[in-house]
Each structure stands twice: as structure tokens, then as C-alpha cells.
mmCIF file with all atom_site columns, C-alpha atoms in Angstrom:
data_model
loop_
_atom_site.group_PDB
_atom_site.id
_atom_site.type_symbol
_atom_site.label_atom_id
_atom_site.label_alt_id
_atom_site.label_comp_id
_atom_site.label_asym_id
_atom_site.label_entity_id
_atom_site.label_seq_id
_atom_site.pdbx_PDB_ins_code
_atom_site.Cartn_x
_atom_site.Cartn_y
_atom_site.Cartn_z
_atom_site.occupancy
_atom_site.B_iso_or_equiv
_atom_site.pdbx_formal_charge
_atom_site.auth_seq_id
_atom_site.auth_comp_id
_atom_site.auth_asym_id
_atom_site.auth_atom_id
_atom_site.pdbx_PDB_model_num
ATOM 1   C CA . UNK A 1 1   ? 100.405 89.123  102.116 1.00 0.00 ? 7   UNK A CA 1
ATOM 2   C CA . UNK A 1 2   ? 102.730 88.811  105.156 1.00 0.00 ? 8   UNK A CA 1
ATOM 3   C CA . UNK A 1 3   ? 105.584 91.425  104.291 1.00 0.00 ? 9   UNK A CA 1
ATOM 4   C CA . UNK A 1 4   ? 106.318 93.822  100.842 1.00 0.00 ? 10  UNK A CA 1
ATOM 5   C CA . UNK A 1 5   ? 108.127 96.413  99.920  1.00 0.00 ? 11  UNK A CA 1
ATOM 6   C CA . UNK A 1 6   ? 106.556 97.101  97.115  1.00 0.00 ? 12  UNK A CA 1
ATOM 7   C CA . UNK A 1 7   ? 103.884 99.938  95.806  1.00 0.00 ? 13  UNK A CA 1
ATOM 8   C CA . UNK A 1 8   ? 99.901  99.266  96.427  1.00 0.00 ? 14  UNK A CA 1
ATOM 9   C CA . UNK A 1 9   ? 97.140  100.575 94.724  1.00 0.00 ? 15  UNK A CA 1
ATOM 10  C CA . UNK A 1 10  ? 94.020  101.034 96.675  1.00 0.00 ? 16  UNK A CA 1
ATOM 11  C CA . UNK A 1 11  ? 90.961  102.181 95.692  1.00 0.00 ? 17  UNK A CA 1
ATOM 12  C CA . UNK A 1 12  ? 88.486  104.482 97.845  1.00 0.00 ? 18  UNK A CA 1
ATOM 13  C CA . UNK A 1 13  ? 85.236  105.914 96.287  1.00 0.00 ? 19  UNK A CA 1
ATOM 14  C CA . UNK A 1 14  ? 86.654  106.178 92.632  1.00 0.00 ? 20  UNK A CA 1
ATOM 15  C CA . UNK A 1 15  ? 90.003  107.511 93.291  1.00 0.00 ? 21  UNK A CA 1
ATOM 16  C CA . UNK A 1 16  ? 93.236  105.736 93.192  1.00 0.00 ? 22  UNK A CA 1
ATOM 17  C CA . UNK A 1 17  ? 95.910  106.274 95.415  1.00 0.00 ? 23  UNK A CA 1
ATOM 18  C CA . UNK A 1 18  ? 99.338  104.590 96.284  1.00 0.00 ? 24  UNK A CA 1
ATOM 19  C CA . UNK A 1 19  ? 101.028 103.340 98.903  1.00 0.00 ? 25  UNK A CA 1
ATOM 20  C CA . UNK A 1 20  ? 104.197 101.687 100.146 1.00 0.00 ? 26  UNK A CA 1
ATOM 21  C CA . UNK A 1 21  ? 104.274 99.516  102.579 1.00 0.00 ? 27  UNK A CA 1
ATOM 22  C CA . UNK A 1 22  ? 106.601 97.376  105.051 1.00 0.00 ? 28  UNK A CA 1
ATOM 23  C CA . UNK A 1 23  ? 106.650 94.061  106.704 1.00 0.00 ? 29  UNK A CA 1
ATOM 24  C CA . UNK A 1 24  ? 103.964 93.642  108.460 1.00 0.00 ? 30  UNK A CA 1
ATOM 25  C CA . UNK A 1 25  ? 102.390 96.921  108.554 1.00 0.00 ? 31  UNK A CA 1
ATOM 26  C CA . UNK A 1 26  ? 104.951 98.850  109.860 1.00 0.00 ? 32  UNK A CA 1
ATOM 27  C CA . UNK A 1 27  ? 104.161 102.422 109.560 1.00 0.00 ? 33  UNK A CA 1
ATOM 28  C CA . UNK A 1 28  ? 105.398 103.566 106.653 1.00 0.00 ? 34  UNK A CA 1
ATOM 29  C CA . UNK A 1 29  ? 105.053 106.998 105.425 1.00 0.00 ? 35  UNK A CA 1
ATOM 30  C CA . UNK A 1 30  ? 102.053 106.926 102.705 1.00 0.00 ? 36  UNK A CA 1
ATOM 31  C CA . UNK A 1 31  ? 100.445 103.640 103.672 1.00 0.00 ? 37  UNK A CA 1
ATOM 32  C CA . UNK A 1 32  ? 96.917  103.262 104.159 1.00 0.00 ? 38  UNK A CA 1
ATOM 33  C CA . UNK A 1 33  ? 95.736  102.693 107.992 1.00 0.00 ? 39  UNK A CA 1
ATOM 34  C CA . UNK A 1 34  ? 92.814  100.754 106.293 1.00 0.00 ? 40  UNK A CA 1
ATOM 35  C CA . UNK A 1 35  ? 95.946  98.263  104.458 1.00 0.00 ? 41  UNK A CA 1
ATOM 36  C CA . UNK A 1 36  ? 97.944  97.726  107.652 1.00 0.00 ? 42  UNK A CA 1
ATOM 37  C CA . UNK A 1 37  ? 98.894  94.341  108.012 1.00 0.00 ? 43  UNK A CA 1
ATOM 38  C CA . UNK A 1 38  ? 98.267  92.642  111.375 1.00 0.00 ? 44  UNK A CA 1
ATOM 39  C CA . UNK A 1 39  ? 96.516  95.141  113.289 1.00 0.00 ? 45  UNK A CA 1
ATOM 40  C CA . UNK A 1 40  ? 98.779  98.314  112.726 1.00 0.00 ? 46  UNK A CA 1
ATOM 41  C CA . UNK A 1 41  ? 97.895  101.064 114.023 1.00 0.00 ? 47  UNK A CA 1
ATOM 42  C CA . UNK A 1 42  ? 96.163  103.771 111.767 1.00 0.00 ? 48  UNK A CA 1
ATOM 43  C CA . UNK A 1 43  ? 93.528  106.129 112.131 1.00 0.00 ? 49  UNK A CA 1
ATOM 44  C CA . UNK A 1 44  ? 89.657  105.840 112.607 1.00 0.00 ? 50  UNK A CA 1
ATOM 45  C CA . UNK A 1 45  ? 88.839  104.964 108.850 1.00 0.00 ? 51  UNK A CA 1
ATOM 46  C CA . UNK A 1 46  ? 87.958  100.906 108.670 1.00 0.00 ? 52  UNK A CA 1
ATOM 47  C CA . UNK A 1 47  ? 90.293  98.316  108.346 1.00 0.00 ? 53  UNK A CA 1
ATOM 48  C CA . UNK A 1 48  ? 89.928  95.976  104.877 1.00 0.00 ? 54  UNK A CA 1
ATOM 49  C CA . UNK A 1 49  ? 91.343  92.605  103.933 1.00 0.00 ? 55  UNK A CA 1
ATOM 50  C CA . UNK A 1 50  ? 93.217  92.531  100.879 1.00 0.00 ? 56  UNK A CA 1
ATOM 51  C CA . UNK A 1 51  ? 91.315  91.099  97.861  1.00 0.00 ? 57  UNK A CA 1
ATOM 52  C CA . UNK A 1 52  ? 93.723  87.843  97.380  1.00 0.00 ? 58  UNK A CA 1
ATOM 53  C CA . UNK A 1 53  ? 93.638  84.852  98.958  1.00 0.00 ? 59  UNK A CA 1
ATOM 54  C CA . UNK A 1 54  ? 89.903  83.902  98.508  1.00 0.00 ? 60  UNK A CA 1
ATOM 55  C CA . UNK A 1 55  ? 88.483  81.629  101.220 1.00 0.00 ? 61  UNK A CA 1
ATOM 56  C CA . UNK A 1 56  ? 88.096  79.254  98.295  1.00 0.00 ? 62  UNK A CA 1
ATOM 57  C CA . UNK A 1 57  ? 91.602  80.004  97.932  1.00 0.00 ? 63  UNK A CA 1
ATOM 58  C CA . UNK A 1 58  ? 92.486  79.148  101.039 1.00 0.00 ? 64  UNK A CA 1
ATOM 59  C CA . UNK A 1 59  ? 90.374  76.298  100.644 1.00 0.00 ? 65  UNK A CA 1
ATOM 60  C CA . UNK A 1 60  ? 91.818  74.390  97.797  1.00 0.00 ? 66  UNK A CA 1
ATOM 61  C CA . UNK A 1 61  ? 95.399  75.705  99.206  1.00 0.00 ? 67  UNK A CA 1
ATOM 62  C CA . UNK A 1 62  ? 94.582  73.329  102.738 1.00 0.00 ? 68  UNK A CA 1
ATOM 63  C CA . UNK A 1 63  ? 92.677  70.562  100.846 1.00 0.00 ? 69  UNK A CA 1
ATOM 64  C CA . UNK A 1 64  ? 96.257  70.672  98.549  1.00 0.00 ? 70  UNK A CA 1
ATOM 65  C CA . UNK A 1 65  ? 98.447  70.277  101.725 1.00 0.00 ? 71  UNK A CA 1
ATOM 66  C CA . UNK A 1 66  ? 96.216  67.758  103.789 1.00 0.00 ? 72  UNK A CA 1
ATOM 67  C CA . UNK A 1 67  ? 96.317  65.999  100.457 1.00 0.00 ? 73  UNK A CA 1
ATOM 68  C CA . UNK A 1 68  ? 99.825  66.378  99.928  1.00 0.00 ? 74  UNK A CA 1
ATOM 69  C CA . UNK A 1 69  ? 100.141 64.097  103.368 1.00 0.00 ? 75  UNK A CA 1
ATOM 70  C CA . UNK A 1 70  ? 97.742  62.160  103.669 1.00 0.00 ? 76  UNK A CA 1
ATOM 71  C CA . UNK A 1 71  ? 95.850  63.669  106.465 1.00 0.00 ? 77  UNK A CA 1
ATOM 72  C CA . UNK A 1 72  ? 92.161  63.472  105.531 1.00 0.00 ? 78  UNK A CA 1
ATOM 73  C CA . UNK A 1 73  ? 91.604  60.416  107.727 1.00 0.00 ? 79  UNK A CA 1
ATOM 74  C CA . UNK A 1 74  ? 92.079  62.379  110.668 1.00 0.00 ? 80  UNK A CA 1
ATOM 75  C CA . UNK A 1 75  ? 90.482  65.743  109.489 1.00 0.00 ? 81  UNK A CA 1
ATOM 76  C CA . UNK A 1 76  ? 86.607  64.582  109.913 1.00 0.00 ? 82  UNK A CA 1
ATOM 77  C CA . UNK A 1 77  ? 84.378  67.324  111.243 1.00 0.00 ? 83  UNK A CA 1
ATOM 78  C CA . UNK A 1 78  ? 84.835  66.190  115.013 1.00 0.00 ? 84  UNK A CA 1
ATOM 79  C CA . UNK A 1 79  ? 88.618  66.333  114.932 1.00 0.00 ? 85  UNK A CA 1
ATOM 80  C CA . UNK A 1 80  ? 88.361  69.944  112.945 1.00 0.00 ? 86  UNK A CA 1
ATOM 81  C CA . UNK A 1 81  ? 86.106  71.247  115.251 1.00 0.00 ? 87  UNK A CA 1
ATOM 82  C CA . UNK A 1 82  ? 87.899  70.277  118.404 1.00 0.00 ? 88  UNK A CA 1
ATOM 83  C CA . UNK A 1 83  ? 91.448  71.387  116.872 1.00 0.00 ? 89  UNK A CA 1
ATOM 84  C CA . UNK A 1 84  ? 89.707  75.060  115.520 1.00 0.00 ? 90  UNK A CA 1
ATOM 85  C CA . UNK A 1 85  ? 88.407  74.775  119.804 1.00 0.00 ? 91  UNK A CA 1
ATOM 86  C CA . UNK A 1 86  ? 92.055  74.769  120.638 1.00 0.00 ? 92  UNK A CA 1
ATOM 87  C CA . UNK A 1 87  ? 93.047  76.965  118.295 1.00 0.00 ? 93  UNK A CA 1
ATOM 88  C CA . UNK A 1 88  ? 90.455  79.342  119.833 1.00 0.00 ? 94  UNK A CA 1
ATOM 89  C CA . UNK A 1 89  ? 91.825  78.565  123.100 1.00 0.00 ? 95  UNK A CA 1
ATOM 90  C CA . UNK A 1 90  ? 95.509  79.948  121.867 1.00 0.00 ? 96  UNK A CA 1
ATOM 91  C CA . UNK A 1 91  ? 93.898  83.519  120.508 1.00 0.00 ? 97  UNK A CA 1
ATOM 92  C CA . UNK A 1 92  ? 92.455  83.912  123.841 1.00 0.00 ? 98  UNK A CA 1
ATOM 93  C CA . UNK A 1 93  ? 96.034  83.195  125.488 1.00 0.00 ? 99  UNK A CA 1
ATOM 94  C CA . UNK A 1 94  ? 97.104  85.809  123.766 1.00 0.00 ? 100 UNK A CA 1
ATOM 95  C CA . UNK A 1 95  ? 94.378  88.530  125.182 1.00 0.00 ? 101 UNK A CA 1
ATOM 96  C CA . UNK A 1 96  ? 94.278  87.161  128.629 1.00 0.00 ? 102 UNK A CA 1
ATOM 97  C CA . UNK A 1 97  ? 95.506  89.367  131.177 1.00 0.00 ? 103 UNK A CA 1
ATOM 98  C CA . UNK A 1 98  ? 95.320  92.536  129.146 1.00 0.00 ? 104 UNK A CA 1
ATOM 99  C CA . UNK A 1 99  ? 92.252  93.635  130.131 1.00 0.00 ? 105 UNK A CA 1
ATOM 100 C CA . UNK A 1 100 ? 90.712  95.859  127.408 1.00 0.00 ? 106 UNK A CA 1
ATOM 101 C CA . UNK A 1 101 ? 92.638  96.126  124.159 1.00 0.00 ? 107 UNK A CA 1
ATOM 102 C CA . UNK A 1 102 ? 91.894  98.599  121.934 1.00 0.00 ? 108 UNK A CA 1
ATOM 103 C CA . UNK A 1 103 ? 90.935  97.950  118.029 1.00 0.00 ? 109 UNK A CA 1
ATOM 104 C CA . UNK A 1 104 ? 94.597  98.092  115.681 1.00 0.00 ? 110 UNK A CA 1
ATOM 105 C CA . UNK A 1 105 ? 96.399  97.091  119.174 1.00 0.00 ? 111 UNK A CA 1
ATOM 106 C CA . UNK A 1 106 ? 98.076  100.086 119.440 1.00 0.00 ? 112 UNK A CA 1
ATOM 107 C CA . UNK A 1 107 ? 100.122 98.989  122.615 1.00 0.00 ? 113 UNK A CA 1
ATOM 108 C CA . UNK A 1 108 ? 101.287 95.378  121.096 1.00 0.00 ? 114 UNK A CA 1
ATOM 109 C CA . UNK A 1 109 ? 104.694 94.572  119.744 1.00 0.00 ? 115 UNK A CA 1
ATOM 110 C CA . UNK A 1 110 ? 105.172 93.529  115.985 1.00 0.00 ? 116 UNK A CA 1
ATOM 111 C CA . UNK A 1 111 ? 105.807 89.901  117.509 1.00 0.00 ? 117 UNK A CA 1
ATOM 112 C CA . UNK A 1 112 ? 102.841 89.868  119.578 1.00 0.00 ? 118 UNK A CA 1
ATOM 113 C CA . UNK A 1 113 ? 100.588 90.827  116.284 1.00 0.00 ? 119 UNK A CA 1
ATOM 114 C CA . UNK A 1 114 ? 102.753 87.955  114.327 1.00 0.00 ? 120 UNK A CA 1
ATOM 115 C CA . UNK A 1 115 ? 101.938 86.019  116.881 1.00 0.00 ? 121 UNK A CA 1
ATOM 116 C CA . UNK A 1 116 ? 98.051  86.993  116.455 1.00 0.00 ? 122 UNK A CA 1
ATOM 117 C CA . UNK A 1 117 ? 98.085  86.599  112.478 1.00 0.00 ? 123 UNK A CA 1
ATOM 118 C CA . UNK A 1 118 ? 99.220  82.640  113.128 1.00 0.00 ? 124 UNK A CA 1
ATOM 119 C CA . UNK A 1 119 ? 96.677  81.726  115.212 1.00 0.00 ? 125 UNK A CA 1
ATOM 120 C CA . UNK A 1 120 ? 93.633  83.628  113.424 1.00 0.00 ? 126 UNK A CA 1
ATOM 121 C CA . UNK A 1 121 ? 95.095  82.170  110.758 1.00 0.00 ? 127 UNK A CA 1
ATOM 122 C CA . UNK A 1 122 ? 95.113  78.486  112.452 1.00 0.00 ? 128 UNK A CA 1
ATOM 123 C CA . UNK A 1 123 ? 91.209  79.565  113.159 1.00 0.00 ? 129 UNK A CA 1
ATOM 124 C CA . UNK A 1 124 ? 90.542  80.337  109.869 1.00 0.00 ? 130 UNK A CA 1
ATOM 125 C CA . UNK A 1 125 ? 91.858  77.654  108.152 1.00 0.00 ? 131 UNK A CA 1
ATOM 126 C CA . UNK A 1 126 ? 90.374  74.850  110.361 1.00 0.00 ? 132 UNK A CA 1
ATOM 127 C CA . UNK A 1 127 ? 86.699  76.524  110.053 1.00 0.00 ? 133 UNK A CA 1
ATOM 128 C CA . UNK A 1 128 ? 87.372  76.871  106.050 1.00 0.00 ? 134 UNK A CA 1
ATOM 129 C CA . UNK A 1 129 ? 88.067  73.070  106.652 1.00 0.00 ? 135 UNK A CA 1
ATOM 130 C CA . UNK A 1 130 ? 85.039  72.109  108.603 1.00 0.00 ? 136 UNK A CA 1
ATOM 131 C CA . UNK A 1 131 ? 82.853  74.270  106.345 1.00 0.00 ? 137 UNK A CA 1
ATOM 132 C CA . UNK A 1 132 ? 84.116  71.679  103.560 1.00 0.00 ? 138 UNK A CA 1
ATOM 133 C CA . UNK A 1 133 ? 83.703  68.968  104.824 1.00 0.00 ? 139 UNK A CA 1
ATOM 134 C CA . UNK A 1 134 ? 80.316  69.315  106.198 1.00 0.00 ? 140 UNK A CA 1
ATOM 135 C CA . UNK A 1 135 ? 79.742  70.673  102.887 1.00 0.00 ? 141 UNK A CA 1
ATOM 136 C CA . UNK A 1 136 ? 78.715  74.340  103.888 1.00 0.00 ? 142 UNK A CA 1
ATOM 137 C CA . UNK A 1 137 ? 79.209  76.948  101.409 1.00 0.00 ? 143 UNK A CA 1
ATOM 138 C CA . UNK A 1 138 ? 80.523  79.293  103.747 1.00 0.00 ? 144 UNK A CA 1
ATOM 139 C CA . UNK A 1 139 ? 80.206  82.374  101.835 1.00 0.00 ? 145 UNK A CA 1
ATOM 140 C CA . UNK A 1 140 ? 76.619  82.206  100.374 1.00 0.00 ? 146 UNK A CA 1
ATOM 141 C CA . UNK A 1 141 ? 76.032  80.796  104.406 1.00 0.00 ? 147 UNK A CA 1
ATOM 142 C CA . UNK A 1 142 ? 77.140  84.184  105.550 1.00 0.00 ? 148 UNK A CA 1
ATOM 143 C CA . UNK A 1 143 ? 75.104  86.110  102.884 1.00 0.00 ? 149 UNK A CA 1
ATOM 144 C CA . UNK A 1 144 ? 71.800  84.107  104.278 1.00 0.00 ? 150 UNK A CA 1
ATOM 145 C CA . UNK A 1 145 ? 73.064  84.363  108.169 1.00 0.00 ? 151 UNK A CA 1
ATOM 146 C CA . UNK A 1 146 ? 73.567  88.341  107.623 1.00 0.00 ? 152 UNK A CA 1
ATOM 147 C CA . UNK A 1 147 ? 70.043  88.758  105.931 1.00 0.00 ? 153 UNK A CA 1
ATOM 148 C CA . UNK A 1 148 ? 68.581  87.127  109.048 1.00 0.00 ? 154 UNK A CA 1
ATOM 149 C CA . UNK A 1 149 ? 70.301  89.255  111.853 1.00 0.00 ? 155 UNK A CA 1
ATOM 150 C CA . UNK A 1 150 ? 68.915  92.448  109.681 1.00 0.00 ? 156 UNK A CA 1
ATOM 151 C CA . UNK A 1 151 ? 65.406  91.033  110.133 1.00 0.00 ? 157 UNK A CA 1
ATOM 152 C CA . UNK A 1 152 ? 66.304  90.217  113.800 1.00 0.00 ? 158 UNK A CA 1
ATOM 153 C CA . UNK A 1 153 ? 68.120  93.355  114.531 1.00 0.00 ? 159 UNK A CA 1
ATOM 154 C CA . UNK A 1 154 ? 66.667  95.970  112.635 1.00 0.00 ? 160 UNK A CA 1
ATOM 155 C CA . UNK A 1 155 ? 68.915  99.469  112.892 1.00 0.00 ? 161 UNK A CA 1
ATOM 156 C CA . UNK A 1 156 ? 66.137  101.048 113.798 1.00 0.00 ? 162 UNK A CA 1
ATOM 157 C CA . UNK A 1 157 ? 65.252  99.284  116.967 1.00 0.00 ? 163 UNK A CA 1
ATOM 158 C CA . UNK A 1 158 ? 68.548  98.087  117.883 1.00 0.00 ? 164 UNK A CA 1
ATOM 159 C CA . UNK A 1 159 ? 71.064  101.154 117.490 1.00 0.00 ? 165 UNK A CA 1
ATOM 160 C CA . UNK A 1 160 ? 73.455  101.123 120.231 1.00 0.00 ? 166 UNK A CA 1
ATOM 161 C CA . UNK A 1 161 ? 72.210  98.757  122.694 1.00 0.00 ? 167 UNK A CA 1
ATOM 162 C CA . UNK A 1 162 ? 73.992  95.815  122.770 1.00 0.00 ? 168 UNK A CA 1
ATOM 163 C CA . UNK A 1 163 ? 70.812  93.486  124.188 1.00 0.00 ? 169 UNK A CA 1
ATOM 164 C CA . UNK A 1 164 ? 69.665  89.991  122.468 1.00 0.00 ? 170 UNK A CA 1
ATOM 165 C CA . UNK A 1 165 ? 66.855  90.387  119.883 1.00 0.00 ? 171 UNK A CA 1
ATOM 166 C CA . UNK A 1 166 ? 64.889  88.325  122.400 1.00 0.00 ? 172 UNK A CA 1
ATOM 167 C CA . UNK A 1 167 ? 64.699  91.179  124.936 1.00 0.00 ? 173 UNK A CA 1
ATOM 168 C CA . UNK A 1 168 ? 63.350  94.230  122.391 1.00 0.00 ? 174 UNK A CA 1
ATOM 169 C CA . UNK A 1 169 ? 59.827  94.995  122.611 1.00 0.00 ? 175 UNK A CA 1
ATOM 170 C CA . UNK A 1 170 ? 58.020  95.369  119.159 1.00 0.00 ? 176 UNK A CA 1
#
């Protein structure tokens, strides 16, 4: 969802409420900071993704337009890697020099976040691309990476220190 003008329904513990929005996340009276597209700024409650695309989505939408020309004899998991590298590489262009930048980028312009929302995107869809075709469900991957990092950083030993599990004393 790049730009609307058109009503959203959100949902927040049970209760509905509406918003309008604008192209990309322009502050628009009523809208949700959690909805704001490309980094808006909003207030302190969390930012979400919108439901749609899926990364299996996203998925079959790439697989569709490599497809479309021809272009799986170049996308083996070498060549994905090293592109998603590069792609990387152009996200942290986009930070360097700033020094810190605070979370929604409160001090960016609406180009810079476009800008942003490409290459994440670029990221995105070349690790959705490597995940395939190394055959990795990426998803039910993430469930069984997350379950490990609780066991290796439990809450109650690790809140707010920022050290490697290596380094806690049991």
C-alpha cells in the first residue's frame, strides 16, 4: 500500500476505529501513527505492517516477474545473495552521515522515506528470493529462530543490557 485516500479500519484490543489516510503517510488528521506509511512520524504506540501482501505474496508476485523474463538462470542463491549485499549497501547510503536517526525519521523528507521504502523493499524481495530457492520456509524459520533467542536471552537475565548471550553468567 504505497498511497490512498481512502478510509482504514484498524483494529486495537477489540475496538474498531477509522482512519484516513494520505500518500505515503502524510499526516493526516485521524490516521493511526501505528498505520503510517514509510516511517511517518506518530507517537510512541508501535508501528504495524499492514496485513496484505504476504511474504508468500510477495513471493509468488517475484517468482511471476523473474518468470515473466526469463531471469531464473541468473537468480541462483550466490547471485541473490550478493545483489540483496548491494542492496544492503544502498540502505546504508542512505543513513550514512546522519549520525543517529531517530525511530519514524522524524527529520527526513517524504522523498528521502520513498527513497527508504525502495530499497527495503529491494532487501526484502531478494531475501524472499534466496529463502526460495534454498528452499527455506522463511516464516516457520523465524518462528524456530525466535524460540531459540528466548531460550538464549531469557527477559529475565537479559533486560536492558545489550551484551551477547555468551557473556551472561548463569
Amino acid at each position: 500500500m504505497m498511497a490512498t485516500n481512502e478510509t482504514e479500519v484498524c483494529t486495537r484490543n477489540g475496538d474498531e476505529e477509522k482512519h484516513s489516510s494520505k500518500v505515503n503517510g502524510a499526516a493526516a488528521e485521524g490516521l493511526s501513527p501505528s498505520r503510517l506509511q514509510n516511517g511517518g512520524a506518530g507517537t510512541a504506540s508501535r508501528f504495524t505492517f499492514s496485513p496484505q501482501p504476504t511474504m508468500e505474496d510477495i513471493r509468488r508476485m517475484q517468482a511471476e516477474f523473474t518468470d515473466e523474463r526469463d531471469w531464473n538462470q541468473f537468480h541462483q542463491p550466490r547471485n541473490l545473495l550478493l545483489a540483496m549485499v548491494g542492496e544492503v549497501g544502498e540502505v546504508s547510503e542512505l543513513f550514512q552521515w546522519r549520525g543517529e536517526v531517530a525511530e519514524g525519521l522524524p527529520n527526513w523528507t517524504e522523498a528521502e522515506r520513498e527513497q527508504l521504502a525502495h530499497e527495503l523493499s529491494d532487501v526484502l524481495i531478494y531475501l524472499l528470493e534466496l529463502a526460495e530457492k534454498c528452499h527455506v520456509d522463511l516464516p516457520q524459520a523465524v518462528l524456530r529462530k525466535m524460540a531459540l533467542n528466548r531460550l538464549k536471552y531469557p527477559a529475565s537475565k537479559v533486560h536492558g543490557s545489550a551484551k551477547k548471550y555468551t557473556e551472561y553468567q548463569d
